[in-house]
């Protein structure tokens, strides 16, 4: 013990020596030391600074609450806004309709196959209404599954040659629910810039990483995919769990162009991305028997992972459906928000859609007739000066855009709207394609969206083109 | 000695699960866990006292009577609040919480084992499988949800998605399904079973296929077809839509209204037109998925308050106004409070007078989703606004659906003209989606006409009175039997707690055999310990139907041990069965 102590304190000392040292120390030294000791004691005894609390008092809070003035819930809309003047339809039909009391040739509604006014769908709807009433009164899980839903799902699956179909009660919500059912945070979605708004909402709801490629530009898409591939090589572990999706439209609603699906399928297997395709505008239109883009391009429908179709176009009712393998579709039955949490499709609409599919199956030539009429119209429209017609000739959706844009979107839209209004006076129902300008990811140029209905005869088409030609030239002359 | 030890062990279990349960309760309701004195739980015998002690109020109504200084001053509270039915909320009894967890525990263990068996090929894997050539792709989905579906949901799958082969009225035909592979696939045998329908949202019994209303719908199908083919902004506005919208505006007491083809989309696609970046949405914890999706799509910041808890709402509102936006502390552009009228899973009625008072105090805007209350609440069916006697002007946006009380489909938003004009131009749904098909619109129009008495009868009023009577009768009888029933006494949504997943199957199958169709809701739609039966009453239910149901509940309640409640229920005075004042519909069932 002694030895350890001596090791720590090698120089032994005594109080006597210490006292001596203190006596010999100069006065100033002692004074400084005393001051130091006092200062240290003071430091130890004083409290820490009271940090000024930034907690607000109740009075201050009340004042803040009193002072806060929220913005109005919605901005002011002028009462005389042109779009508020509703164009009221009192009679709708495949070839003609009455808008604001004026009858005209129908080139505005999206039921290309004229299913809304067909006897077969009407009878099916009447029969269903007699049996089931109007509403289904519940979501699918809770007594909202009516037998006609199951029949329609089976019919759609067998018609398209896929394992399973799933029915939604609203076209917009079909694709907007289907995408986020699979794509989650952390996944990557490659998407065409030309996709329509419901798809954009689906992408937004998924919270996945979005990578847009130029409309129908496969090189641009390949570049993006290659970039990702290079990244994944660096981190293969992450790559293994990162799902990648490719979201395209079969026939683009906003451009009338067709997706190069064969190339996309090639990319699918090369880069391991799953392909989701919205065929709302191509179902019942493209392909020999109306089965859509896959049939048109000679691609196996099973190669597309998920096909989404709205029944609000060619089938002429409301709602939509998804097609795919059982593995893919079953997941939506519990994870598709618009499927689980919404009342199911009214049975009379399901029956009407079923009848429409039956019509399509019984008369597959209807698609060819529609495409011929679309091509015919396309040729004639191309002759009108001052406008371009976008898309492929066989597309029943055509966007008429101005060749010489004024550079001002509103002015262009106004000009197109005046064409639409004048055409209505002359017996032709048209519409300007409506967009939410501030919400669209890639806003298309303003256009008049012309649709071709299979029931329109050649004479009516020629008459319609003449009306358009006259109206455009008149409007162009007026605007100089 | 052994017995004593077992009791002690059980006690330990109780305490532990009580803690879990209370934590869950706090998560679910925002009520602070009620501390239970140790001595209150010497053994299972004093359970009754305990339950009474921590019987909390799930709604804010009774609490508001003793509101603290931070709460809304009493004078602001609406006078018509008095005499309104109170909501009961009895927490899960401890024993049953433990057994429920135990039940899930066993299900999960069995599921694990079976998953291993499937992986090793000892058990056949059923259901949809990823195709061979797709196996190299990253897995499309995974996680607990799929485990749950594969191993637990599948055992009860015969109680969900049962096809209905006819009109979902007060009684309906349920299709008989057979399965040869333990619920993985079904085929319909073609036979049907007539059951009392306690599941469909048919509050006023307007799901009909005969009578003058039905004839009107048929006329419209012939005239307009079953589609529109264009959006409201383009050429999809029918004269019927305008008629419908003016009726909605009149009925709800607002200046104008706009309608859409789907109720879910009405929320999901219109909230983004109302709020955006820099705005705050304050949302009830148990708001519907469509509201949550709408908020997500809008890009606004969302804060959640505890279910129907006005103190929690005030706390969130106050903090939001005082602190402003996160990080920048700029004031919010606007604050929108979103609540539902009647909550479809809880049966609670929103405490609207207090929400309105708070909204006024903090200058927030109010969005009221009346999906389950329009037509079903209030003296003349005008929803919770009428029920509470609140001025419709105090609710900025009144949203509702036509699926429930009107036997149709779709939704509306009723508000000031300025707001509706804005929505007409900026709603996603009005711009990009086709308009509501004519027959759906016509069905709603004729229902409104009936409710407003324009058909020359008192049918509409008679139906609302019958629904109110049915609600009172059914709820009080259930409570007297000893069932734990959630929600307000006036709410047509009646959640009856059964807790155990195994009882879902038993109760569903037994009742179907007896001719009663029930909706059973379990995890993940509810918290894990709160599996329930959800009954939606209808004006179409006769007293005989309800009595038949109650008999079954009484019998099976004893058989399956479902009369969990330990609360004393005072005898409710059931008013006399409503009678017609004038001549009603000629085609009364």
mmCIF file of C-alpha atoms in Angstrom, chain A residues 52 77 92 105 125 127 156 188 206 208 231 245 269 275 318 347 350-352 365 372 407 423 431 451:
data_model
loop_
_atom_site.group_PDB
_atom_site.id
_atom_site.type_symbol
_atom_site.label_atom_id
_atom_site.label_comp_id
_atom_site.label_asym_id
_atom_site.label_seq_id
_atom_site.Cartn_x
_atom_site.Cartn_y
_atom_site.Cartn_z
ATOM 1 C CA UNK A 52 -36.150 33.676 -22.132
ATOM 2 C CA UNK A 77 -65.451 32.942 -59.977
ATOM 3 C CA UNK A 92 -78.964 12.253 -76.452
ATOM 4 C CA UNK A 105 -74.945 15.881 -85.398
ATOM 5 C CA UNK A 125 -81.052 -2.113 -68.257
ATOM 6 C CA UNK A 127 -84.787 -5.914 -67.160
ATOM 7 C CA UNK A 156 -65.070 -9.654 -69.533
ATOM 8 C CA UNK A 188 -40.492 3.599 -59.566
ATOM 9 C CA UNK A 206 -49.089 5.992 -55.193
ATOM 10 C CA UNK A 208 -43.870 6.403 -55.973
ATOM 11 C CA UNK A 231 -27.850 2.455 -60.661
ATOM 12 C CA UNK A 245 -43.897 -0.063 -63.418
ATOM 13 C CA UNK A 269 -38.694 -8.463 -70.004
ATOM 14 C CA UNK A 275 -46.603 -2.895 -67.798
ATOM 15 C CA UNK A 318 -70.499 4.038 -66.105
ATOM 16 C CA UNK A 347 -76.741 -3.547 -61.347
ATOM 17 C CA UNK A 350 -73.603 -3.757 -65.161
ATOM 18 C CA UNK A 351 -76.336 -5.404 -67.182
ATOM 19 C CA UNK A 352 -76.159 -2.689 -69.830
ATOM 20 C CA UNK A 365 -67.136 -5.951 -87.657
ATOM 21 C CA UNK A 372 -63.129 3.132 -91.559
ATOM 22 C CA UNK A 407 -49.293 32.067 -78.447
ATOM 23 C CA UNK A 423 -71.136 24.884 -85.271
ATOM 24 C CA UNK A 431 -66.769 20.287 -77.681
ATOM 25 C CA UNK A 451 -65.307 11.844 -81.823
#
